[in-house]
Short mmCIF file of C-alpha atoms and ligand atoms in Angstrom, two decimals:
data_model
loop_
_atom_site.label_atom_id
_atom_site.label_comp_id
_atom_site.label_asym_id
_atom_site.label_seq_id
_atom_site.Cartn_x
_atom_site.Cartn_y
_atom_site.Cartn_z
CA MET N 1 24.64 -4.99 -14.81
CA GLU N 2 22.97 -6.79 -11.94
CA LYS N 3 21.29 -4.96 -9.13
CA LYS N 4 23.13 -5.10 -5.81
CA ILE N 5 21.02 -6.49 -3.01
CA LYS N 6 20.76 -4.45 0.17
CA TRP N 7 18.97 -5.09 3.49
CA PHE N 8 15.72 -3.57 2.33
CA ASN N 9 15.58 -5.85 -0.68
CA GLN N 10 15.29 -8.81 1.68
CA ALA N 11 13.23 -7.15 4.38
CA VAL N 12 9.56 -7.81 5.15
CA VAL N 13 7.60 -4.58 5.69
CA TYR N 14 4.41 -4.26 7.75
CA GLN N 15 2.14 -1.28 7.13
CA ILE N 16 0.40 0.25 10.13
CA TYR N 17 -2.59 2.50 9.72
CA PRO N 18 -2.33 4.22 13.13
CA LEU N 19 -6.00 5.24 13.39
CA SER N 20 -7.03 1.59 13.32
CA PHE N 21 -4.24 -0.46 14.83
CA LYS N 22 -4.46 -0.25 18.61
CA ASP N 23 -5.97 2.31 20.96
CA SER N 24 -3.97 2.68 24.20
CA ASN N 25 -5.99 5.42 25.91
CA ASP N 26 -9.52 4.25 25.13
CA ASP N 27 -10.74 7.20 23.13
CA GLY N 28 -11.73 5.02 20.18
CA ILE N 29 -8.74 6.12 18.06
CA GLY N 30 -5.59 4.10 17.51
CA ASP N 31 -2.37 5.76 18.68
CA ILE N 32 1.41 5.58 18.83
CA ASN N 33 1.56 3.98 22.29
CA GLY N 34 -0.91 1.38 21.03
CA ILE N 35 1.56 0.49 18.28
CA THR N 36 4.43 0.29 20.78
CA SER N 37 2.40 -2.14 22.88
CA LYS N 38 2.09 -4.50 19.91
CA LEU N 39 5.68 -4.59 18.69
CA SER N 40 6.22 -8.14 19.93
CA TYR N 41 3.23 -9.31 17.92
CA ILE N 42 4.62 -7.68 14.77
CA LYS N 43 8.08 -9.05 15.37
CA SER N 44 6.71 -12.55 15.93
CA LEU N 45 5.33 -12.57 12.39
CA GLY N 46 8.81 -12.18 10.92
CA VAL N 47 8.63 -8.46 10.13
CA ASP N 48 11.80 -6.38 9.65
CA VAL N 49 10.42 -2.92 8.95
CA ILE N 50 7.33 -1.04 10.09
CA TRP N 51 5.82 1.61 7.85
CA LEU N 52 3.65 4.14 9.70
CA SER N 53 0.94 5.92 7.77
CA PRO N 54 0.97 9.64 8.71
CA VAL N 55 0.87 10.68 12.37
CA TYR N 56 1.71 14.36 11.78
CA GLN N 57 -0.41 17.34 12.75
CA SER N 58 -3.47 17.30 10.53
CA PRO N 59 -7.14 18.30 10.44
CA MET N 60 -7.70 14.67 9.31
CA LYS N 61 -9.84 15.45 6.26
CA ASP N 62 -7.96 12.65 4.51
CA ASN N 63 -6.92 10.77 7.68
CA GLY N 64 -3.53 12.42 7.97
CA TYR N 65 -2.62 12.64 4.28
CA ASP N 66 -3.46 16.32 4.71
CA ILE N 67 -0.60 17.62 6.86
CA SER N 68 -0.85 21.00 8.54
CA ASP N 69 2.51 20.81 10.31
CA TYR N 70 5.25 18.40 9.21
CA LYS N 71 7.17 18.87 12.43
CA LYS N 72 4.43 18.12 14.93
CA ILE N 73 2.62 14.97 15.98
CA ASN N 74 -1.16 14.97 15.86
CA PRO N 75 -2.27 14.86 19.54
CA ILE N 76 -4.89 12.20 18.73
CA PHE N 77 -1.94 9.86 18.12
CA GLY N 78 0.26 11.03 21.04
CA ASN N 79 3.30 13.28 21.12
CA MET N 80 6.91 13.46 19.98
CA ASN N 81 8.12 11.57 23.05
CA ASP N 82 5.73 8.73 22.26
CA LEU N 83 7.13 8.59 18.74
CA LYS N 84 10.74 8.64 19.95
CA ASN N 85 9.82 5.86 22.32
CA LEU N 86 8.30 3.86 19.46
CA ILE N 87 11.42 4.35 17.35
CA LYS N 88 13.63 3.26 20.25
CA ASN N 89 11.55 0.19 21.03
CA THR N 90 11.27 -0.82 17.39
CA HIS N 91 15.05 -0.68 17.08
CA ALA N 92 15.47 -2.56 20.35
CA LYS N 93 13.44 -5.39 18.84
CA GLY N 94 15.77 -5.49 15.85
CA MET N 95 13.27 -3.88 13.48
CA LYS N 96 13.38 -0.64 11.52
CA ILE N 97 10.75 2.02 11.07
CA ILE N 98 9.86 4.20 8.10
CA MET N 99 7.47 7.14 8.03
CA ASP N 100 5.05 8.39 5.40
CA LEU N 101 6.22 11.45 3.51
CA VAL N 102 3.43 13.48 1.92
CA ILE N 103 5.07 16.21 -0.12
CA ASN N 104 2.91 16.50 -3.22
CA HIS N 105 0.41 18.53 -1.20
CA THR N 106 -0.31 19.81 2.31
CA SER N 107 -3.49 20.55 4.22
CA ASP N 108 -5.21 23.85 3.49
CA GLN N 109 -4.62 24.50 7.21
CA HIS N 110 -0.83 24.50 6.77
CA SER N 111 0.64 27.93 7.61
CA TRP N 112 2.27 28.01 4.15
CA PHE N 113 -1.13 27.77 2.48
CA LYS N 114 -2.68 30.36 4.77
CA LYS N 115 0.10 32.78 3.87
CA SER N 116 -0.10 31.86 0.21
CA GLN N 117 -3.83 32.63 0.24
CA GLN N 118 -3.01 36.06 1.59
CA ASN N 119 -0.54 36.61 -1.23
CA ASP N 120 2.31 36.90 1.29
CA LEU N 121 5.34 37.59 -0.87
CA ALA N 122 7.48 34.82 0.62
CA TYR N 123 4.78 32.15 0.19
CA ARG N 124 2.67 33.22 -2.77
CA ASP N 125 4.35 30.67 -5.05
CA TYR N 126 4.36 27.75 -2.60
CA TYR N 127 1.17 26.48 -4.26
CA ILE N 128 -0.24 26.45 -7.78
CA TRP N 129 -2.46 29.46 -8.50
CA ARG N 130 -4.16 30.51 -11.75
CA ASP N 131 -6.67 33.14 -12.75
CA GLU N 132 -8.79 30.65 -14.66
CA PRO N 133 -9.48 26.96 -13.94
CA THR N 134 -8.97 24.27 -16.58
CA ASP N 135 -11.09 21.15 -17.07
CA VAL N 136 -8.86 18.89 -14.94
CA SER N 137 -10.67 16.63 -12.44
CA SER N 138 -9.37 15.78 -9.02
CA ILE N 139 -8.66 12.14 -8.21
CA PHE N 140 -11.41 12.17 -5.57
CA GLY N 141 -13.95 13.55 -8.06
CA GLY N 142 -15.00 17.12 -8.95
CA SER N 143 -12.78 19.87 -10.32
CA ALA N 144 -9.09 20.05 -9.41
CA TRP N 145 -9.42 23.83 -9.08
CA THR N 146 -11.04 25.69 -6.19
CA TYR N 147 -11.64 29.41 -6.07
CA CYS N 148 -10.13 31.33 -3.17
CA GLU N 149 -12.03 34.47 -2.23
CA LYS N 150 -9.10 35.92 -0.31
CA ARG N 151 -6.70 35.77 -3.21
CA LYS N 152 -9.24 36.00 -6.02
CA GLN N 153 -7.57 33.12 -7.81
CA TYR N 154 -7.99 29.37 -8.23
CA TYR N 155 -5.65 26.90 -6.53
CA PHE N 156 -4.87 23.42 -7.81
CA HIS N 157 -5.51 20.19 -5.88
CA LEU N 158 -5.30 16.71 -7.34
CA PHE N 159 -7.03 15.30 -4.23
CA ALA N 160 -9.61 17.00 -1.96
CA LYS N 161 -9.97 20.78 -2.00
CA GLU N 162 -8.51 20.71 1.53
CA GLN N 163 -5.27 19.28 0.04
CA PRO N 164 -3.68 22.01 -2.14
CA ASP N 165 -0.80 20.81 -4.33
CA LEU N 166 2.61 22.27 -3.58
CA ASN N 167 4.41 24.13 -6.34
CA TRP N 168 7.53 22.05 -6.82
CA HIS N 169 8.90 24.57 -9.32
CA ASN N 170 9.67 26.87 -6.41
CA PRO N 171 13.26 26.21 -5.20
CA LYS N 172 12.60 27.87 -1.85
CA LEU N 173 9.76 25.46 -1.14
CA ARG N 174 11.87 22.49 -2.22
CA ASN N 175 14.66 23.49 0.13
CA GLU N 176 12.27 23.91 3.00
CA LEU N 177 10.93 20.40 2.35
CA TYR N 178 14.46 18.94 2.20
CA GLN N 179 15.33 20.55 5.50
CA MET N 180 12.22 19.07 7.12
CA ILE N 181 13.03 15.61 5.68
CA ASN N 182 16.57 15.77 7.04
CA GLU N 183 15.26 16.73 10.47
CA TRP N 184 13.11 13.61 10.47
CA LEU N 185 16.03 11.46 9.40
CA SER N 186 18.16 12.86 12.19
CA LEU N 187 15.59 11.49 14.66
CA GLY N 188 16.83 8.04 13.69
CA ILE N 189 14.06 6.77 11.42
CA ASP N 190 15.07 4.37 8.69
CA GLY N 191 13.45 5.88 5.65
CA PHE N 192 10.22 6.90 4.01
CA ARG N 193 7.27 5.79 1.97
CA LEU N 194 6.78 8.69 -0.43
CA ASP N 195 3.12 9.44 -1.05
CA VAL N 196 2.10 9.86 -4.74
CA ILE N 197 5.65 10.90 -5.49
CA ASP N 198 5.10 10.38 -9.23
CA LEU N 199 3.05 13.60 -9.20
CA ILE N 200 5.74 16.05 -8.12
CA GLY N 201 7.15 16.55 -11.63
CA LYS N 202 3.84 17.66 -13.12
CA ASP N 203 3.18 20.36 -15.66
CA VAL N 204 -0.29 21.59 -14.76
CA ASP N 205 -0.73 23.75 -17.85
CA ASP N 206 0.30 20.97 -20.17
CA LYS N 207 -1.95 18.57 -18.19
CA LYS N 208 0.91 16.16 -17.55
CA PHE N 209 0.58 14.87 -14.00
CA ALA N 210 1.93 11.44 -13.09
CA ASN N 211 5.37 10.93 -14.54
CA GLY N 212 5.54 14.60 -15.49
CA PRO N 213 8.45 16.24 -17.32
CA TYR N 214 10.23 17.34 -14.11
CA LEU N 215 9.91 14.10 -12.16
CA LYS N 216 13.49 12.89 -12.63
CA LYS N 217 14.93 16.30 -11.98
CA TYR N 218 13.14 16.71 -8.65
CA LEU N 219 13.64 13.13 -7.54
CA LYS N 220 17.34 13.43 -8.20
CA GLU N 221 17.56 16.68 -6.28
CA LEU N 222 15.60 15.16 -3.38
CA TYR N 223 17.88 12.15 -3.39
CA THR N 224 21.03 14.28 -3.34
CA ALA N 225 19.72 16.65 -0.67
CA CYS N 226 18.31 14.03 1.69
CA PHE N 227 18.99 10.37 0.95
CA ALA N 228 22.46 10.02 -0.60
CA GLY N 229 24.99 8.20 1.55
CA LYS N 230 22.47 7.29 4.28
CA ASP N 231 21.60 3.74 5.21
CA ILE N 232 17.86 4.19 4.75
CA MET N 233 15.13 2.84 2.49
CA THR N 234 12.78 4.80 0.27
CA VAL N 235 9.71 3.39 -1.40
CA GLY N 236 7.85 5.60 -3.84
CA GLU N 237 4.11 5.32 -4.23
CA MET N 238 3.63 5.79 -7.96
CA PRO N 239 0.09 4.91 -8.99
CA GLY N 240 0.27 6.72 -12.31
CA ILE N 241 3.43 5.48 -13.97
CA SER N 242 4.26 2.59 -16.23
CA ILE N 243 6.00 -0.59 -15.12
CA GLU N 244 9.02 0.37 -17.24
CA ARG N 245 9.30 3.80 -15.71
CA ALA N 246 8.93 2.44 -12.16
CA SER N 247 11.75 0.00 -12.81
CA GLU N 248 13.92 2.74 -14.28
CA LEU N 249 13.44 5.00 -11.24
CA THR N 250 14.50 2.23 -8.86
CA ASN N 251 17.54 1.18 -10.84
CA GLU N 252 20.65 1.73 -8.82
CA HIS N 253 22.44 3.52 -11.64
CA GLU N 254 20.01 6.34 -11.22
CA PRO N 255 19.27 5.92 -7.54
CA TYR N 256 16.18 8.04 -7.20
CA LEU N 257 14.24 5.61 -5.01
CA ASN N 258 15.04 2.18 -3.60
CA MET N 259 11.78 0.59 -4.64
CA ALA N 260 8.42 1.34 -6.17
CA PHE N 261 4.80 0.70 -5.45
CA GLN N 262 3.43 0.46 -8.96
CA PHE N 263 -0.23 -0.34 -9.42
CA SER N 264 -0.55 -2.27 -12.68
CA HIS N 265 -2.08 -5.29 -10.90
CA ILE N 266 -4.44 -3.29 -8.72
CA SER N 267 -7.15 -2.01 -11.02
CA LEU N 268 -7.90 -5.18 -12.91
CA ASP N 269 -11.38 -5.39 -11.41
CA GLU N 270 -12.32 -2.01 -12.89
CA ILE N 271 -13.64 -1.23 -16.35
CA LYS N 272 -10.65 0.37 -18.07
CA GLY N 273 -10.84 4.14 -18.35
CA GLN N 274 -13.99 4.41 -16.23
CA GLY N 275 -12.34 4.77 -12.83
CA LYS N 276 -12.35 2.68 -9.72
CA TRP N 277 -16.10 2.59 -9.14
CA ALA N 278 -16.96 0.86 -12.45
CA LEU N 279 -16.74 -2.81 -11.52
CA LYS N 280 -15.77 -5.87 -13.52
CA ASP N 281 -14.71 -9.39 -12.53
CA LEU N 282 -11.04 -10.15 -12.31
CA ASP N 283 -9.66 -11.94 -15.37
CA LEU N 284 -6.95 -14.22 -14.00
CA ILE N 285 -5.12 -14.33 -17.32
CA GLU N 286 -4.86 -10.55 -17.27
CA LEU N 287 -3.48 -10.69 -13.72
CA LYS N 288 -0.90 -13.28 -14.80
CA GLN N 289 0.11 -11.26 -17.85
CA THR N 290 0.51 -8.19 -15.69
CA PHE N 291 2.68 -9.84 -13.06
CA ASN N 292 4.69 -11.58 -15.75
CA HIS N 293 5.40 -8.22 -17.32
CA VAL N 294 6.27 -6.69 -13.92
CA GLN N 295 8.61 -9.50 -12.93
CA GLN N 296 10.42 -9.52 -16.28
CA THR N 297 10.77 -5.74 -16.40
CA PHE N 298 12.19 -5.31 -12.90
CA TYR N 299 14.48 -8.35 -13.03
CA LYS N 300 18.09 -7.18 -12.56
CA LYS N 301 16.99 -3.62 -13.36
CA GLY N 302 14.82 -2.08 -10.66
CA TRP N 303 13.15 -3.18 -7.45
CA ASN N 304 9.45 -3.70 -6.89
CA ALA N 305 7.36 -3.60 -3.71
CA LEU N 306 5.12 -6.68 -3.48
CA PHE N 307 1.66 -5.76 -2.21
CA LEU N 308 -1.99 -6.62 -2.69
CA SER N 309 -3.66 -4.46 -0.04
CA ASN N 310 -3.11 -1.15 1.68
CA HIS N 311 -5.18 1.57 3.34
CA ASP N 312 -6.44 2.76 -0.07
CA GLN N 313 -7.42 -0.61 -1.46
CA PRO N 314 -10.19 -2.94 -0.40
CA ARG N 315 -8.73 -5.95 1.37
CA VAL N 316 -7.64 -8.44 -1.24
CA LEU N 317 -9.19 -11.48 0.40
CA PHE N 318 -12.68 -11.03 -1.02
CA ARG N 319 -11.44 -8.92 -3.91
CA TYR N 320 -9.40 -11.61 -5.64
CA GLY N 321 -10.06 -14.54 -3.26
CA SER N 322 -13.12 -16.68 -2.41
CA LYS N 323 -15.84 -16.28 0.21
CA LYS N 324 -16.31 -20.03 0.14
CA TYR N 325 -12.65 -20.76 0.91
CA PRO N 326 -11.48 -17.74 2.93
CA GLN N 327 -8.62 -19.42 4.77
CA ALA N 328 -7.29 -21.22 1.71
CA SER N 329 -7.57 -18.06 -0.40
CA ALA N 330 -5.82 -15.86 2.18
CA LYS N 331 -2.90 -18.27 2.19
CA MET N 332 -2.97 -18.69 -1.57
CA LEU N 333 -2.89 -14.94 -2.26
CA ALA N 334 0.06 -14.52 0.10
CA THR N 335 1.91 -17.34 -1.64
CA MET N 336 1.17 -15.88 -5.06
CA ILE N 337 2.50 -12.41 -4.22
CA TYR N 338 5.33 -13.19 -1.79
CA GLY N 339 6.72 -15.98 -3.98
CA MET N 340 7.78 -13.32 -6.47
CA GLN N 341 10.85 -11.08 -6.61
CA GLY N 342 10.57 -7.82 -4.64
CA THR N 343 10.13 -6.62 -1.07
CA PRO N 344 7.00 -8.00 0.64
CA PHE N 345 4.61 -5.47 2.18
CA ILE N 346 1.89 -6.74 4.51
CA TYR N 347 -1.03 -4.49 5.33
CA GLN N 348 -2.18 -4.80 8.96
CA GLY N 349 -4.77 -7.55 9.32
CA GLU N 350 -3.93 -9.36 6.08
CA GLU N 351 -1.93 -11.81 8.16
CA ILE N 352 -5.02 -12.85 10.14
CA GLY N 353 -7.40 -12.98 7.19
CA MET N 354 -9.34 -9.78 7.90
CA THR N 355 -12.06 -8.99 5.37
CA GLY N 356 -13.78 -5.87 4.03
CA ILE N 357 -17.10 -4.43 5.25
CA ALA N 358 -20.35 -3.41 3.60
CA PHE N 359 -22.23 -0.81 5.65
CA LYS N 360 -25.85 -0.35 4.55
CA ASP N 361 -25.91 3.28 5.58
CA ILE N 362 -23.61 5.68 3.71
CA ASN N 363 -23.30 7.66 6.97
CA ASN N 364 -21.31 4.83 8.52
CA TYR N 365 -18.51 5.50 6.03
CA GLN N 366 -15.83 7.95 7.13
CA ASP N 367 -13.59 8.12 4.07
CA ILE N 368 -13.60 11.47 2.25
CA GLU N 369 -13.28 9.87 -1.18
CA THR N 370 -16.25 7.56 -0.54
CA LYS N 371 -18.46 10.35 0.76
CA GLN N 372 -17.48 12.63 -2.10
CA ILE N 373 -18.14 10.08 -4.84
CA TYR N 374 -21.51 9.16 -3.29
CA ASP N 375 -22.67 12.78 -3.47
CA ILE N 376 -21.34 13.25 -7.00
CA LEU N 377 -22.99 10.08 -8.32
CA ILE N 378 -26.32 10.84 -6.61
CA LYS N 379 -26.29 14.27 -8.23
CA LYS N 380 -25.57 12.64 -11.58
CA GLY N 381 -28.72 10.53 -11.16
CA PHE N 382 -27.23 7.11 -10.31
CA LYS N 383 -29.36 4.89 -8.05
CA HIS N 384 -28.46 4.59 -4.36
CA GLN N 385 -28.28 0.75 -4.58
CA ASP N 386 -25.94 0.82 -7.58
CA ILE N 387 -23.60 3.31 -5.92
CA MET N 388 -23.60 1.29 -2.70
CA ARG N 389 -22.70 -1.86 -4.66
CA SER N 390 -19.52 -0.14 -5.88
CA ILE N 391 -18.83 1.36 -2.46
CA HIS N 392 -19.18 -2.03 -0.77
CA LYS N 393 -16.56 -3.40 -3.12
CA LYS N 394 -14.19 -0.49 -3.46
CA SER N 395 -14.46 1.96 -0.57
CA ARG N 396 -11.18 2.62 1.20
CA ASP N 397 -12.95 2.03 4.52
CA ASN N 398 -12.94 -1.68 3.61
CA SER N 399 -9.37 -1.87 4.83
CA ARG N 400 -9.57 0.78 7.54
CA THR N 401 -11.82 -0.92 10.11
CA PRO N 402 -10.12 -1.43 13.48
CA PHE N 403 -7.67 -4.28 13.85
CA GLN N 404 -9.28 -7.37 15.33
CA TRP N 405 -7.15 -8.43 18.28
CA ASP N 406 -9.53 -10.77 20.12
CA GLU N 407 -13.19 -11.64 20.70
CA SER N 408 -13.82 -8.96 23.35
CA THR N 409 -16.01 -5.90 22.66
CA TYR N 410 -14.74 -3.82 19.72
CA GLY N 411 -12.38 -6.66 18.88
CA GLY N 412 -9.93 -5.68 21.64
CA PHE N 413 -8.98 -2.58 19.63
CA SER N 414 -10.36 -0.20 22.26
CA ARG N 415 -12.80 -0.13 25.16
CA HIS N 416 -14.46 2.92 23.63
CA LYS N 417 -16.66 2.94 20.52
CA PRO N 418 -14.12 3.18 17.67
CA TRP N 419 -14.00 5.99 15.10
CA LEU N 420 -15.02 3.46 12.43
CA GLN N 421 -17.15 0.39 13.13
CA VAL N 422 -15.34 -2.86 13.84
CA ASN N 423 -16.11 -5.60 11.34
CA GLU N 424 -18.76 -7.78 12.96
CA ASN N 425 -16.79 -10.93 12.16
CA TYR N 426 -14.20 -10.08 14.86
CA LYS N 427 -15.31 -12.98 17.08
CA SER N 428 -14.23 -15.52 14.50
CA ILE N 429 -11.42 -13.57 12.79
CA ASN N 430 -8.90 -12.14 15.26
CA ALA N 431 -5.23 -12.22 16.13
CA LYS N 432 -5.76 -14.23 19.31
CA ASN N 433 -7.40 -17.22 17.68
CA ASN N 434 -4.98 -17.01 14.75
CA ILE N 435 -2.06 -17.31 17.15
CA GLU N 436 -3.68 -20.20 19.02
CA ASN N 437 -4.45 -22.21 15.90
CA GLU N 438 -1.45 -23.76 14.18
CA ASN N 439 -3.28 -23.96 10.85
CA SER N 440 -4.23 -20.30 10.84
CA VAL N 441 -3.47 -17.69 8.21
CA PHE N 442 -1.06 -16.06 10.70
CA HIS N 443 1.06 -19.20 11.09
CA TYR N 444 1.05 -19.73 7.35
CA TYR N 445 2.36 -16.17 6.80
CA LYS N 446 5.04 -16.76 9.40
CA LYS N 447 6.20 -19.94 7.68
CA LEU N 448 6.07 -18.37 4.23
CA LEU N 449 8.10 -15.32 5.25
CA LYS N 450 10.68 -17.57 6.93
CA LEU N 451 10.92 -19.69 3.82
CA ARG N 452 11.63 -16.61 1.71
CA LYS N 453 14.56 -15.77 3.94
CA GLU N 454 15.93 -19.30 3.96
CA HIS N 455 16.13 -19.66 0.19
CA ASP N 456 18.04 -17.16 -1.91
CA VAL N 457 15.95 -18.04 -4.92
CA PHE N 458 13.15 -15.76 -3.67
CA THR N 459 15.46 -12.76 -3.58
CA TYR N 460 17.63 -13.40 -6.61
CA GLY N 461 15.86 -15.94 -8.77
CA ASP N 462 14.30 -15.30 -12.14
CA PHE N 463 10.59 -15.72 -12.83
CA GLN N 464 9.06 -17.96 -15.44
CA ILE N 465 5.33 -18.25 -15.77
CA LEU N 466 3.65 -21.59 -16.36
CA GLU N 467 0.64 -22.03 -18.66
CA LEU N 468 -0.02 -18.33 -19.12
CA ASP N 469 -3.34 -19.07 -20.80
CA ASN N 470 -4.69 -21.27 -18.04
CA PRO N 471 -7.63 -19.38 -16.46
CA ASN N 472 -7.71 -21.43 -13.24
CA HIS N 473 -4.31 -21.31 -11.66
CA PHE N 474 -1.42 -18.88 -11.46
CA SER N 475 1.80 -20.83 -11.28
CA TYR N 476 5.39 -19.96 -11.89
CA TYR N 477 8.96 -21.16 -11.53
CA ARG N 478 11.68 -19.32 -9.65
CA THR N 479 15.19 -20.37 -10.57
CA PHE N 480 18.52 -19.40 -9.08
CA GLU N 481 21.87 -21.09 -9.79
CA ASP N 482 21.01 -24.81 -9.78
CA GLU N 483 17.86 -24.52 -7.68
CA LYS N 484 14.36 -24.47 -9.08
CA TYR N 485 11.08 -23.89 -7.25
CA LEU N 486 7.53 -24.14 -8.46
CA VAL N 487 4.85 -21.88 -6.96
CA ILE N 488 1.30 -23.13 -7.59
CA CYS N 489 -1.75 -20.99 -6.83
CA SER N 490 -5.27 -22.04 -7.70
CA PHE N 491 -7.93 -19.38 -8.23
CA SER N 492 -10.69 -21.91 -8.68
CA GLU N 493 -13.43 -23.21 -6.40
CA LYS N 494 -13.18 -26.55 -8.19
CA GLU N 495 -10.56 -29.25 -8.27
CA GLN N 496 -8.35 -28.44 -11.29
CA PRO N 497 -6.06 -30.57 -13.43
CA PHE N 498 -2.35 -30.02 -12.84
CA ASN N 499 0.42 -31.94 -14.48
CA PHE N 500 2.93 -33.09 -11.84
CA SER N 501 4.11 -36.20 -13.60
CA HIS N 502 7.28 -34.93 -15.25
CA GLN N 503 9.07 -33.85 -12.11
CA LYS N 504 10.40 -34.98 -8.80
CA PHE N 505 9.71 -32.50 -6.07
CA ARG N 506 9.40 -31.79 -2.37
CA VAL N 507 6.57 -29.64 -0.96
CA LEU N 508 8.05 -26.83 1.17
CA ILE N 509 4.79 -25.17 2.10
CA SER N 510 1.16 -25.71 1.24
CA ASN N 511 -2.27 -24.56 2.41
CA TYR N 512 -3.53 -28.17 2.37
CA ASN N 513 -1.64 -30.31 4.85
CA ASP N 514 -2.57 -33.78 3.89
CA ILE N 515 -2.19 -34.11 0.15
CA ASP N 516 -0.25 -36.96 -1.27
CA PHE N 517 0.75 -35.77 -4.69
CA GLU N 518 2.40 -38.95 -5.81
CA TYR N 519 -0.37 -40.16 -8.10
CA ARG N 520 -2.26 -36.96 -8.26
CA GLN N 521 -2.98 -34.94 -11.38
CA THR N 522 -5.20 -32.31 -9.81
CA ILE N 523 -5.04 -29.48 -7.28
CA PRO N 524 -7.85 -28.72 -4.78
CA PRO N 525 -9.81 -25.43 -4.58
CA TYR N 526 -7.63 -22.39 -3.91
CA TYR N 527 -4.61 -24.61 -3.46
CA ALA N 528 -1.26 -22.96 -2.78
CA GLY N 529 2.06 -24.67 -2.63
CA ILE N 530 5.75 -24.08 -3.14
CA LEU N 531 7.59 -27.12 -4.44
CA LYS N 532 11.32 -27.61 -4.68
CA ILE N 533 11.99 -29.36 -7.94
CA GLY N 534 14.50 -32.22 -8.06
CA ASP N 535 15.65 -34.75 -5.52
C1 NOJ J 1 -2.14 8.31 -1.45
C2 NOJ J 1 -2.50 7.91 -0.05
O1 NOJ J 1 -2.16 6.57 0.13
C3 NOJ J 1 -3.99 8.16 0.11
O2 NOJ J 1 -4.52 7.62 1.29
C4 NOJ J 1 -4.22 9.64 0.02
O3 NOJ J 1 -5.59 9.91 0.02
C5 NOJ J 1 -3.61 10.22 -1.25
N1 NOJ J 1 -2.30 9.71 -1.55
C6 NOJ J 1 -3.46 11.69 -1.09
O4 NOJ J 1 -2.45 11.93 -0.15
#
């Protein structure tokens, strides 16, 4: 049976990383009122939904993904009134707002963990405790078990030791989480992005983590307790599960989640099995095969979130694009991803062509994962330069530098030195000059997102890849009823052959303005275009 399309299937979502978006009180840290002051900018891009990375009370060991109180706002971001004001203003602009929900783990400063450490009867089983550690590694490096002196036992953490995993097998804990989630929904927010939600069904002793044996059971219970019958959207971050499983969990017959972030296309510049720091060049054919598989698997079955960057990934521009053709590649990558079926997610700054950074000094990095891996690899005997090469490419701080609003000091993000250095290219890459220049990445995004909404084919159409084995361009057809569109995306710095001769077409959007295709059999470097086939 076909999937029914709801508002969130056609929405465009914009991810905000609050620390780095806009500082309203000049303390060098982005905040909620800063976001409110930029709602018109976001709206002008064609955004329907804002996703806020965590703003809850937190010691900020993992920038807010370590929550110490789910019901409070971290004062560095503002207060509950500021948030209510943001929700109200977002709605007044005709947009919706979803919050991050981090329920696989909390901070070690959460009162539940403090009580659990003390073996308090009511909380002792809120976390995962064992007498002996196993050989499981945490995702940030090092053991996943840390010894607790107070309790004389080890606790389990798949991320930093300051982020103990919750014990989802405890029904009392689950109910307490559901109550908290419902309180947030009653504030009028429009849904959640669920952090590493594929991990909640784990069996620690059996070493089954992502996609664990209890995942469906707990997702179903969560859905019934909190989401059923409400007009909200849920998007599950599920880095560890297969494409098939992600599609199954977002199928409306088993309505666990409305859509999935699955990561099959993300790690293609890593040596398989060796983790994110072991680099390899992207193989375009592998990327095409992956997306082909994703698009076929989700079609009429589940719903996929379309994304290339987020706060955990280096910005895609210089990851899969070209330093020689930055503008063309930024537009091409957007065309490639947003031409597909799914809900588009834009990570702040992608729409103005922001790039990653490469600090020489490891001390300029703020990210816990980056710092941790540096220490681990130094201890293992790796050379500083080799580690830094990986960090320059893959550190999460690549995407976390402050948003570049204009050419003023600190890129207009703040008047105070920011918590993380601004990328020094802010004078040439910023929102202000993007808005002023009609040919900018920003205006291209705007046009592309509008086009998606104007033509049903992007929501409903099927996906057919063209020349799967061609290593230079990624092109595909989208077809719906009697309409057919061709999306062409070049990944080459050279002019490449392309066979146009068999079709009549009209160019709807392109990153080169002045190409007359009539007699042409080639596409220019990093070309992107969407063509309507037929008269
Ligand atoms: C995924 C989040 O996106 C990331 O930033 C965080 O470090 C881990 N989950 C742990 O919460």
